[in-house]
Coordinates of C-alpha atoms in Angstrom, one line a residue:
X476 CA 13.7 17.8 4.1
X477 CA 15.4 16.3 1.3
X478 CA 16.0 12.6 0.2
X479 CA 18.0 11.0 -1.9
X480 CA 18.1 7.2 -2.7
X481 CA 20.7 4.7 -3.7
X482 CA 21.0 1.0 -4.1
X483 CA 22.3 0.2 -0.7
X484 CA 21.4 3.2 1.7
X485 CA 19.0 5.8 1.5
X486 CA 20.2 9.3 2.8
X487 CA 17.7 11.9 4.0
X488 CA 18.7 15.2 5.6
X489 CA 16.8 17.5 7.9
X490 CA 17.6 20.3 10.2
X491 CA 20.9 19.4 9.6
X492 CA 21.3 16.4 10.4
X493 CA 21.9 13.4 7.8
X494 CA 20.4 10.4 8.4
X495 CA 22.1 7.2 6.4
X496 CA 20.4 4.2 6.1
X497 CA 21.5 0.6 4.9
X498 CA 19.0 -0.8 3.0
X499 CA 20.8 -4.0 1.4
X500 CA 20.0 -5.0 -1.1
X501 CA 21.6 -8.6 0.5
X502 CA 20.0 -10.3 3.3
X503 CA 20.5 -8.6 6.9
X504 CA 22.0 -5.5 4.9
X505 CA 24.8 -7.3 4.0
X506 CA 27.6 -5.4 2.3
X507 CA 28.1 -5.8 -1.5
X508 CA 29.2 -4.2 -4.4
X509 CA 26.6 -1.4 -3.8
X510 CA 27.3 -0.9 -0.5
X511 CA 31.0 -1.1 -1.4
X512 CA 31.0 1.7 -3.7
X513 CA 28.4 4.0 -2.6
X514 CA 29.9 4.5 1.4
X515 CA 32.6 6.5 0.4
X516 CA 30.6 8.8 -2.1
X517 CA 27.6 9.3 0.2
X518 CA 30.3 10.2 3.3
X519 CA 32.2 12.6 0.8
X520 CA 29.4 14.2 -0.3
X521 CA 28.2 15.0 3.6
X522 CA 31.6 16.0 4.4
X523 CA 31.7 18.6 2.2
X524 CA 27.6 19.8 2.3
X525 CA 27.5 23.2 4.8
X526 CA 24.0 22.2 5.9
X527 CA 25.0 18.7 7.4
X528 CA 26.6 18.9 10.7
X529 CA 25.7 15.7 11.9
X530 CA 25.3 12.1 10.8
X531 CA 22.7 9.2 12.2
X532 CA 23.7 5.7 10.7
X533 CA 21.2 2.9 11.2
X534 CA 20.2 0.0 9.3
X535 CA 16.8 -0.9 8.1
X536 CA 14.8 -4.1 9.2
X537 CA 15.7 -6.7 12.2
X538 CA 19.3 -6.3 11.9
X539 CA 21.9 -3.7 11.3
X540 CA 24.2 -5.6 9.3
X541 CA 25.6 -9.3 8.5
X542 CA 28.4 -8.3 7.6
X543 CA 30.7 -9.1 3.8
X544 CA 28.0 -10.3 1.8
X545 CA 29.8 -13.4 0.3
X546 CA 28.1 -14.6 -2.2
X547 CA 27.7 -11.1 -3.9
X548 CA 31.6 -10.5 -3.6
X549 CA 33.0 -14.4 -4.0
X550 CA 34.2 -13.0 -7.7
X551 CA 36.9 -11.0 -5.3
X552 CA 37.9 -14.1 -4.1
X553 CA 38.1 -16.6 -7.0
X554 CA 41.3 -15.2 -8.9
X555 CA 43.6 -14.7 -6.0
X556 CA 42.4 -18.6 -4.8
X557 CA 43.2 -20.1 -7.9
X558 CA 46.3 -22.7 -7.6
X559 CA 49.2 -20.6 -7.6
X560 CA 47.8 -17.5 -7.6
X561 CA 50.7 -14.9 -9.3
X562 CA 51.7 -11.3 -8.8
X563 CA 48.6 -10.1 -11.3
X564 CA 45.5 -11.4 -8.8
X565 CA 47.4 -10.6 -5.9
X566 CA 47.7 -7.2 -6.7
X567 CA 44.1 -6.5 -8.0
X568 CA 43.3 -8.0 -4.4
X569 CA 45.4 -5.8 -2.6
X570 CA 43.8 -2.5 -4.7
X571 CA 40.0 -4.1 -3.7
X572 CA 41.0 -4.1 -0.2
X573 CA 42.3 -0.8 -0.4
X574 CA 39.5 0.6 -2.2
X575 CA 37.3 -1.4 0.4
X576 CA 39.1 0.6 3.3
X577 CA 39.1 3.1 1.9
X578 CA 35.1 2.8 2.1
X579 CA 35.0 2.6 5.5
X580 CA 37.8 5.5 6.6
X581 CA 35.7 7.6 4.9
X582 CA 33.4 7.5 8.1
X583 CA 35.9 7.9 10.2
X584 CA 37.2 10.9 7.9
X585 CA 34.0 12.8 7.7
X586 CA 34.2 16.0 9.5
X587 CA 30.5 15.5 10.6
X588 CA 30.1 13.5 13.8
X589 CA 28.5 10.4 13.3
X590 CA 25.8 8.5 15.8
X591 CA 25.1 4.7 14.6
X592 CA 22.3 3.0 15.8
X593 CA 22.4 -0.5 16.2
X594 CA 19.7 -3.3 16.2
X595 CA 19.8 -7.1 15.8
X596 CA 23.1 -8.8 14.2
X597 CA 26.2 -6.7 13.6
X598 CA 28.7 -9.2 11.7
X599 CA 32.4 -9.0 11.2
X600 CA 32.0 -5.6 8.2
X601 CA 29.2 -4.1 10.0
X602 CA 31.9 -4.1 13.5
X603 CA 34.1 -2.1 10.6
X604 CA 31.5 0.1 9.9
X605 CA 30.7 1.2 13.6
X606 CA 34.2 1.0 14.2
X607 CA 34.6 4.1 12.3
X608 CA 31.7 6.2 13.5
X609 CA 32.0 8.4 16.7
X610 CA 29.3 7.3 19.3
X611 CA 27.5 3.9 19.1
X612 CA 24.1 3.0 20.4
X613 CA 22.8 -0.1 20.6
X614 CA 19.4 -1.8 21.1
X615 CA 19.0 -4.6 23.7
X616 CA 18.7 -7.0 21.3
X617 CA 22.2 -6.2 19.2
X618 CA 24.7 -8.7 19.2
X619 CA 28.1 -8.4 17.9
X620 CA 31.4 -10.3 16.4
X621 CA 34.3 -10.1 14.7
X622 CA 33.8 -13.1 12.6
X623 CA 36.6 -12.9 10.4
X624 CA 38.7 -16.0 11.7
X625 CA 36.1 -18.0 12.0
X626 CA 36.1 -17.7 8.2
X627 CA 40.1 -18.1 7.4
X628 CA 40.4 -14.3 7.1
X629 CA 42.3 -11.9 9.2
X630 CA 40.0 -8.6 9.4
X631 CA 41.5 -5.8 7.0
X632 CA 38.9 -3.2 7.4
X633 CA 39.9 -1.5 10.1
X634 CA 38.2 -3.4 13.4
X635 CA 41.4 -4.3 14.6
X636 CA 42.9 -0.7 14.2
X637 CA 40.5 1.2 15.5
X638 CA 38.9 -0.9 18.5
X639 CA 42.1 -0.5 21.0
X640 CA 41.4 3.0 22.1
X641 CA 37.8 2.3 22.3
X642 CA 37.4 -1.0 24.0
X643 CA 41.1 -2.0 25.4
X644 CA 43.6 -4.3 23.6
X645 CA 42.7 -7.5 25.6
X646 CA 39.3 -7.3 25.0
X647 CA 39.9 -6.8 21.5
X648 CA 42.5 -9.7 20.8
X649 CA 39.5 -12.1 22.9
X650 CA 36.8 -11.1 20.2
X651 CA 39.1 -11.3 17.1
X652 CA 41.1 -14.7 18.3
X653 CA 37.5 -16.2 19.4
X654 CA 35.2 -14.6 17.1
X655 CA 32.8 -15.4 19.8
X656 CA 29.3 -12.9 19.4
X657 CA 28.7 -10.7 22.4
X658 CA 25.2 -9.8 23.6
X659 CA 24.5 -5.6 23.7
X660 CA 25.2 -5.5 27.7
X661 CA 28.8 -7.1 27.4
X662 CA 29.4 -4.4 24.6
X663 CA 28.3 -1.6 27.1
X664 CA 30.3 -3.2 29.7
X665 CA 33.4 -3.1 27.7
X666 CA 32.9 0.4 25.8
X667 CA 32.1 -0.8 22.1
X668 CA 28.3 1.0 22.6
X669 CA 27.9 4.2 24.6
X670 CA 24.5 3.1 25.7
X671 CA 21.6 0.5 25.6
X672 CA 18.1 1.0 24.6
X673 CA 14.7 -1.4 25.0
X674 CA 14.4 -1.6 21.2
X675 CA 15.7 -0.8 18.1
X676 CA 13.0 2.6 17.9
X677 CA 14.4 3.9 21.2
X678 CA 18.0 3.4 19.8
X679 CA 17.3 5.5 16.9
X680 CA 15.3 8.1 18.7
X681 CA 18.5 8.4 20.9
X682 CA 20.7 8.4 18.1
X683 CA 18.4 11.1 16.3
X684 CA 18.6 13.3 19.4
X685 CA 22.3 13.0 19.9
X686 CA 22.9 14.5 16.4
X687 CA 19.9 17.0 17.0
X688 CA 22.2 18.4 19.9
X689 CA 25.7 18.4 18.2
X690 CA 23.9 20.0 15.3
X691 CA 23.0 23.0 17.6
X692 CA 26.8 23.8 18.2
X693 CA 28.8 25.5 15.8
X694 CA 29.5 23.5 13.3
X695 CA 33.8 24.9 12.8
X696 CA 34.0 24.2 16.7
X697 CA 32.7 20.5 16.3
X698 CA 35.1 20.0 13.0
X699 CA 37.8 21.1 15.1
X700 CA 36.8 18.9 17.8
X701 CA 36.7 15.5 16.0
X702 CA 40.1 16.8 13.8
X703 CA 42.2 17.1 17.6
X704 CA 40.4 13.8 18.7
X705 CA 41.4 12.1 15.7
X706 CA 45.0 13.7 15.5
X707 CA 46.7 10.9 17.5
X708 CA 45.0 7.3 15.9
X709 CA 44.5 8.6 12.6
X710 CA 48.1 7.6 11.6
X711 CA 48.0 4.9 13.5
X712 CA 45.2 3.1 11.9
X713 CA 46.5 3.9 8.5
X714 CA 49.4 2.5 9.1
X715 CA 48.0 -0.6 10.3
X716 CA 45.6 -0.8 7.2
X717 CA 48.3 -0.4 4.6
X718 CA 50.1 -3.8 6.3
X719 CA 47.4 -6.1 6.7
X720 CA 45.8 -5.5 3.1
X721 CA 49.8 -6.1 1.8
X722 CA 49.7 -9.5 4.8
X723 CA 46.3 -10.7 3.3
X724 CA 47.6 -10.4 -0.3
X725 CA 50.1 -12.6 0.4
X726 CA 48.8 -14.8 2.8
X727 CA 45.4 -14.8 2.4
X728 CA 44.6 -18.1 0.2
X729 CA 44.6 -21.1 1.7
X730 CA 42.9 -24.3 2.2
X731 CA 41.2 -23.4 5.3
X732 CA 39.9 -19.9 3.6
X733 CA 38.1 -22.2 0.7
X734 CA 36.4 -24.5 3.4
X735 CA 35.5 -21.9 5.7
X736 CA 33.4 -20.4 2.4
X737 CA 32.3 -23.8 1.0
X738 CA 31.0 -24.7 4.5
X739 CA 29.5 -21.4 4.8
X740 CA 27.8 -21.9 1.3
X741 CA 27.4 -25.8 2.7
X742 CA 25.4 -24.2 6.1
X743 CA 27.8 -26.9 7.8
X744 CA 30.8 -26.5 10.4
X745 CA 34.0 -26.0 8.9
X746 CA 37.0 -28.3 9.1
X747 CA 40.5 -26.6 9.5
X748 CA 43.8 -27.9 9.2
X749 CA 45.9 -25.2 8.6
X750 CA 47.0 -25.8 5.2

């Protein structure tokens, strides 16, 4: 077996299969700068290793992820909110959320199949994440949103892209006008997870033994599997990416965006008035 550790995952590898863990370092594994730029290297560097053939992506302690970690990323934020932000902020914002989705396609790019395992909370960037993957598993105890509008921000990392073909439009459109949180049997019910476990150790033995089988098959007839499967939404969903990082450059700053983050910072409800 071999191991190798980063900031916010480790990644340990045996009988070909990879297993990727988020480890933090913010509360509830949420995603900074770390996590940010390490995804896309770690995914990269599986995608083109001969001896991984399959991918388990879990998350470490009670929860799989709460999602942006906003106080380790507010600097993103700041310019582009200033009064009158100009062309300069908005266009380092629009390369961060580029490089940012770019992050996240690289799971969905990786030649490997990947099986997430999910326990406890999986916020608004963690959806993204599993979004991306191939099979999801969930523990009884997961729970799930796409948070962004409740926070002033329409979701640019690819939730809203990639969640049609796997859990229906209408569903989709209730969780991201709502942002309402959805218990692990209403995400079975509607296709976001594959299947439900007792705990979050069952969830990851099933992930672990999903990958164990996939790794037995030969690995150029799997590749050629997930390239024809992803044939058809690939350009779709980079289509789709490319607008709403140019919408949320533009649009993005607003009144409602700052008090959705102050009252967030405040641990009080938010008061919109769509200004």
């Amino acid at each position: 077996m071999s191991s190798t550790s980063w900031q916010a995952f480790t990644v340990e590898t045996d009988q070909h299969v990879a297993e990727v863990t988020l480890t933090g370092p913010g509360k509830g594994n949420a995603m900074g700068p770390d996590f940010w730029r390490e995804l896309p290297e770690i995914f990269g560097s599986l995608d083109a290793d001969p001896e991984v053939r399959a991918v388990v992506l879990a998350g470490t302690g009670r929860n799989f992820s709460y999602g942006l970690d906003l106080p380790a990323m507010s600097p993103l934020f700041g310019p582009l909110l200033a009064e009158r932000a100009l062309v300069a902020p908005r266009t380092d914002f629009l390369n961060e959320i580029r490089r940012m989705q770019a992050a996240i396609t690289s799971v969905a790019e990786c030649r490997k199949p990947v099986v997430a395992a999910v326990q406890g909370w999986c916020i608004g960037g963690g959806l993204d994440l599993i979004s991306a993957v191939d099979i999801r598993y969930a523990s009884a105890d997961a729970t799930f949103s796409l948070r962004e509008a409740k926070l002033a921000i329409v979701a640019d990392m690819g939730s809203l892209h990639r969640l049609p073909p796997i859990i229906g439009d209408g569903r989709l459109r209730e969780l991201a006008f709502t942002g309402k949180d959805i218990d692990a049997a209403r995400a079975e019910k509607i296709g976001l997870v594959n299947e439900v476990f007792p705990d979050a150790a069952a969830t990851l033995a099933a992930a672990r033994g999903t990958a164990a089988e996939i790794a037995a098959l030969p690995p150029l007839t799997v590749h050629g599997v997930k390239d024809v499967l992803g044939r058809e939404r690939a350009g779709v969903v980079a289509d789709g990416l490319r607008y709403v990082a140019a919408w949320n450059a533009a649009f993005l700053p607003s009144e409602d965006i700052t008090e959705a983050i102050t009252a967030t910072f405040e641990k009080r409800p938010p008061e919109f008035k769509g200004r």
